[in-house]
Each structure stands twice: as structure tokens, then as C-alpha cells.
PDB file of C-alpha atoms in Angstrom:
ATOM      1  CA  GLN U  11      29.687  90.730 -20.848  1.00 84.00           C
ATOM      2  CA  VAL U  12      32.623  89.841 -23.097  1.00 91.00           C
ATOM      3  CA  GLN U  13      35.297  92.216 -24.334  1.00 95.00           C
ATOM      4  CA  LEU U  14      37.181  91.253 -27.478  1.00 97.00           C
ATOM      5  CA  VAL U  15      40.526  92.625 -28.651  1.00 98.00           C
ATOM      6  CA  GLU U  16      41.995  91.631 -31.998  1.00 98.00           C
ATOM      7  CA  SER U  17      45.676  91.732 -32.895  1.00 98.00           C
ATOM      8  CA  GLY U  18      48.073  90.415 -35.497  1.00 98.00           C
ATOM      9  CA  GLY U  19      47.069  92.439 -38.520  1.00 97.00           C
ATOM     10  CA  GLY U  20      49.567  94.193 -40.741  1.00 97.00           C
ATOM     11  CA  LEU U  21      50.918  94.814 -44.215  1.00 98.00           C
ATOM     12  CA  VAL U  22      52.068  91.723 -46.083  1.00 98.00           C
ATOM     13  CA  GLN U  23      52.716  90.656 -49.657  1.00 98.00           C
ATOM     14  CA  ALA U  24      50.562  88.327 -51.686  1.00 98.00           C
ATOM     15  CA  GLY U  25      51.349  84.727 -50.800  1.00 98.00           C
ATOM     16  CA  ASP U  26      52.376  85.532 -47.230  1.00 98.00           C
ATOM     17  CA  SER U  27      50.718  84.313 -44.056  1.00 98.00           C
ATOM     18  CA  LEU U  28      49.315  86.041 -40.994  1.00 98.00           C
ATOM     19  CA  ARG U  29      47.811  84.805 -37.769  1.00 98.00           C
ATOM     20  CA  LEU U  30      45.186  86.966 -36.153  1.00 98.00           C
ATOM     21  CA  SER U  31      44.391  86.648 -32.474  1.00 98.00           C
ATOM     22  CA  CYS U  32      41.332  87.694 -30.542  1.00 98.00           C
ATOM     23  CA  ALA U  33      41.674  87.859 -26.776  1.00 97.00           C
ATOM     24  CA  ALA U  34      38.480  87.714 -24.772  1.00 96.00           C
ATOM     25  CA  SER U  35      37.901  88.952 -21.272  1.00 93.00           C
ATOM     26  CA  GLY U  36      34.836  88.386 -19.205  1.00 81.00           C
ATOM     27  CA  ARG U  37      32.978  85.347 -18.147  1.00 75.00           C
ATOM     28  CA  ALA U  38      32.598  81.895 -19.633  1.00 85.00           C
ATOM     29  CA  PHE U  39      34.540  82.298 -22.871  1.00 84.00           C
ATOM     30  CA  ASN U  40      34.166  78.574 -23.451  1.00 84.00           C
ATOM     31  CA  SER U  41      30.400  78.930 -23.662  1.00 89.00           C
ATOM     32  CA  TYR U  42      30.563  81.193 -26.704  1.00 94.00           C
ATOM     33  CA  THR U  43      30.527  80.457 -30.381  1.00 96.00           C
ATOM     34  CA  MET U  44      33.225  82.592 -31.990  1.00 97.00           C
ATOM     35  CA  GLY U  45      33.472  84.046 -35.453  1.00 98.00           C
ATOM     36  CA  TRP U  46      35.669  86.134 -37.700  1.00 98.00           C
ATOM     37  CA  PHE U  47      34.262  88.684 -40.132  1.00 98.00           C
ATOM     38  CA  ARG U  48      35.906  91.204 -42.404  1.00 98.00           C
ATOM     39  CA  GLN U  49      35.032  94.464 -44.093  1.00 98.00           C
ATOM     40  CA  ALA U  50      36.835  95.743 -47.155  1.00 97.00           C
ATOM     41  CA  PRO U  51      36.688  99.431 -48.160  1.00 93.00           C
ATOM     42  CA  GLY U  52      33.357 100.259 -49.737  1.00 95.00           C
ATOM     43  CA  LYS U  53      31.910  96.822 -49.004  1.00 97.00           C
ATOM     44  CA  GLU U  54      29.653  95.308 -46.401  1.00 97.00           C
ATOM     45  CA  ARG U  55      31.052  93.238 -43.585  1.00 98.00           C
ATOM     46  CA  GLU U  56      31.188  89.569 -44.511  1.00 98.00           C
ATOM     47  CA  PHE U  57      31.559  86.254 -42.751  1.00 98.00           C
ATOM     48  CA  VAL U  58      34.984  84.599 -42.754  1.00 98.00           C
ATOM     49  CA  ALA U  59      35.004  81.702 -40.283  1.00 98.00           C
ATOM     50  CA  THR U  60      33.321  80.358 -37.155  1.00 98.00           C
ATOM     51  CA  ILE U  61      34.110  77.809 -34.452  1.00 97.00           C
ATOM     52  CA  SER U  62      32.000  76.124 -31.814  1.00 95.00           C
ATOM     53  CA  TRP U  63      32.733  76.416 -28.097  1.00 90.00           C
ATOM     54  CA  SER U  64      34.028  72.812 -28.039  1.00 88.00           C
ATOM     55  CA  ARG U  65      36.201  73.296 -31.158  1.00 86.00           C
ATOM     56  CA  ALA U  66      34.411  70.308 -32.660  1.00 88.00           C
ATOM     57  CA  SER U  67      32.762  72.311 -35.433  1.00 95.00           C
ATOM     58  CA  THR U  68      34.089  74.929 -37.805  1.00 97.00           C
ATOM     59  CA  ASP U  69      32.783  76.570 -40.951  1.00 97.00           C
ATOM     60  CA  TYR U  70      34.319  78.877 -43.515  1.00 98.00           C
ATOM     61  CA  ALA U  71      33.323  81.237 -46.263  1.00 98.00           C
ATOM     62  CA  ASP U  72      34.213  79.890 -49.688  1.00 97.00           C
ATOM     63  CA  SER U  73      36.793  82.645 -50.082  1.00 96.00           C
ATOM     64  CA  GLY U  74      38.870  81.225 -47.241  1.00 96.00           C
ATOM     65  CA  LYS U  75      38.386  77.480 -47.570  1.00 96.00           C
ATOM     66  CA  GLY U  76      41.721  75.730 -47.865  1.00 96.00           C
ATOM     67  CA  ARG U  77      43.642  78.881 -46.908  1.00 98.00           C
ATOM     68  CA  PHE U  78      42.211  79.992 -43.550  1.00 98.00           C
ATOM     69  CA  THR U  79      42.021  78.022 -40.313  1.00 98.00           C
ATOM     70  CA  ILE U  80      40.077  79.096 -37.246  1.00 98.00           C
ATOM     71  CA  SER U  81      41.030  77.707 -33.851  1.00 97.00           C
ATOM     72  CA  ARG U  82      40.585  78.538 -30.188  1.00 96.00           C
ATOM     73  CA  ASP U  83      42.322  77.976 -26.911  1.00 95.00           C
ATOM     74  CA  ASN U  84      39.704  78.113 -24.181  1.00 93.00           C
ATOM     75  CA  ALA U  85      42.359  78.031 -21.471  1.00 93.00           C
ATOM     76  CA  LYS U  86      43.779  81.262 -22.891  1.00 94.00           C
ATOM     77  CA  ASN U  87      40.419  82.815 -23.806  1.00 95.00           C
ATOM     78  CA  THR U  88      41.706  83.341 -27.312  1.00 96.00           C
ATOM     79  CA  VAL U  89      40.508  82.577 -30.815  1.00 97.00           C
ATOM     80  CA  TYR U  90      42.840  82.578 -33.799  1.00 98.00           C
ATOM     81  CA  LEU U  91      42.588  82.941 -37.546  1.00 98.00           C
ATOM     82  CA  GLN U  92      45.531  81.517 -39.456  1.00 98.00           C
ATOM     83  CA  MET U  93      45.565  82.949 -42.957  1.00 98.00           C
ATOM     84  CA  ASN U  94      47.837  81.450 -45.588  1.00 98.00           C
ATOM     85  CA  THR U  95      48.470  82.294 -49.226  1.00 98.00           C
ATOM     86  CA  LEU U  96      47.019  85.740 -48.752  1.00 98.00           C
ATOM     87  CA  LYS U  97      45.632  87.600 -51.745  1.00 98.00           C
ATOM     88  CA  PRO U  98      45.098  91.335 -52.336  1.00 97.00           C
ATOM     89  CA  GLU U  99      41.357  90.708 -52.137  1.00 97.00           C
ATOM     90  CA  ASP U 100      41.814  89.607 -48.517  1.00 98.00           C
ATOM     91  CA  THR U 101      42.598  93.219 -47.643  1.00 98.00           C
ATOM     92  CA  ALA U 102      40.076  94.307 -45.026  1.00 98.00           C
ATOM     93  CA  VAL U 103      39.498  95.106 -41.398  1.00 98.00           C
ATOM     94  CA  TYR U 104      39.050  91.799 -39.598  1.00 98.00           C
ATOM     95  CA  TYR U 105      36.694  91.554 -36.638  1.00 98.00           C
ATOM     96  CA  CYS U 106      36.125  88.783 -34.144  1.00 98.00           C
ATOM     97  CA  ALA U 107      32.732  88.251 -32.598  1.00 98.00           C
ATOM     98  CA  ALA U 108      31.133  86.164 -29.863  1.00 97.00           C
ATOM     99  CA  ALA U 109      27.693  84.659 -29.515  1.00 96.00           C
ATOM    100  CA  PRO U 110      26.124  82.485 -26.807  1.00 92.00           C
ATOM    101  CA  SER U 111      26.534  78.882 -27.887  1.00 88.00           C
ATOM    102  CA  TRP U 112      22.804  78.178 -27.516  1.00 89.00           C
ATOM    103  CA  ARG U 113      22.324  80.237 -30.679  1.00 88.00           C
ATOM    104  CA  GLY U 114      24.223  77.621 -32.630  1.00 87.00           C
ATOM    105  CA  SER U 115      27.484  75.706 -32.675  1.00 90.00           C
ATOM    106  CA  THR U 116      28.610  77.624 -35.761  1.00 94.00           C
ATOM    107  CA  LEU U 117      27.131  80.945 -36.856  1.00 96.00           C
ATOM    108  CA  LYS U 118      27.586  82.771 -40.144  1.00 97.00           C
ATOM    109  CA  ARG U 119      25.331  85.827 -39.807  1.00 96.00           C
ATOM    110  CA  GLU U 120      26.291  89.116 -38.189  1.00 97.00           C
ATOM    111  CA  TYR U 121      23.015  89.515 -36.326  1.00 96.00           C
ATOM    112  CA  GLU U 122      23.588  86.267 -34.449  1.00 96.00           C
ATOM    113  CA  TYR U 123      26.618  87.723 -32.666  1.00 97.00           C
ATOM    114  CA  ILE U 124      26.389  89.912 -29.607  1.00 95.00           C
ATOM    115  CA  TYR U 125      29.937  91.019 -28.863  1.00 96.00           C
ATOM    116  CA  TRP U 126      32.405  92.501 -31.316  1.00 98.00           C
ATOM    117  CA  GLY U 127      36.011  93.583 -31.235  1.00 98.00           C
ATOM    118  CA  GLN U 128      37.333  96.836 -32.654  1.00 97.00           C
ATOM    119  CA  GLY U 129      38.988  95.180 -35.632  1.00 98.00           C
ATOM    120  CA  THR U 130      42.510  94.782 -36.968  1.00 98.00           C
ATOM    121  CA  GLN U 131      43.653  95.913 -40.410  1.00 98.00           C
ATOM    122  CA  VAL U 132      45.053  93.404 -42.861  1.00 98.00           C
ATOM    123  CA  THR U 133      46.562  94.778 -46.042  1.00 98.00           C
ATOM    124  CA  VAL U 134      47.882  92.487 -48.757  1.00 98.00           C
ATOM    125  CA  SER U 135      49.958  94.049 -51.489  1.00 97.00           C
ATOM    126  CA  SER U 136      50.317  92.497 -54.940  1.00 94.00           C
TER     127      SER U 136
END
């Protein structure tokens, strides 16, 4: 069992940066593939970024490539999402998720993840 708690969201202006954190509790955090997803009002939840347990592999949605960076600190049981040059279209609730690493080093589909956090709101004003 893994519990995930996101933090770091807020209201920012276009062009600003934010770093989201996701703290995990439970066993064997370093055996999980981690991901970030987001859901904007009236839209389905979508993939943002993923990172392997070893940090060797990452993958990003096209919307975040070059602006977002996913990282993890296994000693702190925490995964991060650094978001730079934020745009109004990045406004959404951001969720972190965990999946057993045997499912894949990087995972982009919701159904592949087992554990989810409650989400943190990111609002980007123009």
C-alpha cells in the first residue's frame, strides 16, 4: 500500500514557475514507477510526465516537453514536477500516481497506475 500526498500548487502568472511535490508513504517507494497527470475543468485527466524507479528513464507529454521536468528522491520518498514558463492552459488539478515497476519503467496510461494522490490545484493567470 502506498499513500501519496501532493503539494506545491497555487495561483501564478503566465511565465512563472512552480515545483510540485508528491510525498509517498508505505513500503518500497523505490520499486514504483511514478507519474504526474492533470485534469482541467471539463476535460479528461491526461498524462503529464513519468519517471522510472531508478530515475534512468523519463517521458513527457508533448505539452510539457522543454518546460516540465520530473525527478525523484528515493531517499525522501518524494517525486517532483518542476514546471517552468507556465501557460494558462496548464491550469488543472495535478495528480501523482504510482505503479509497480514491473508494469513498465515509464507509464503513460491511467489504468497502469494503482495508487493516486488527492491532487493539487495549479492555476495560471494570463
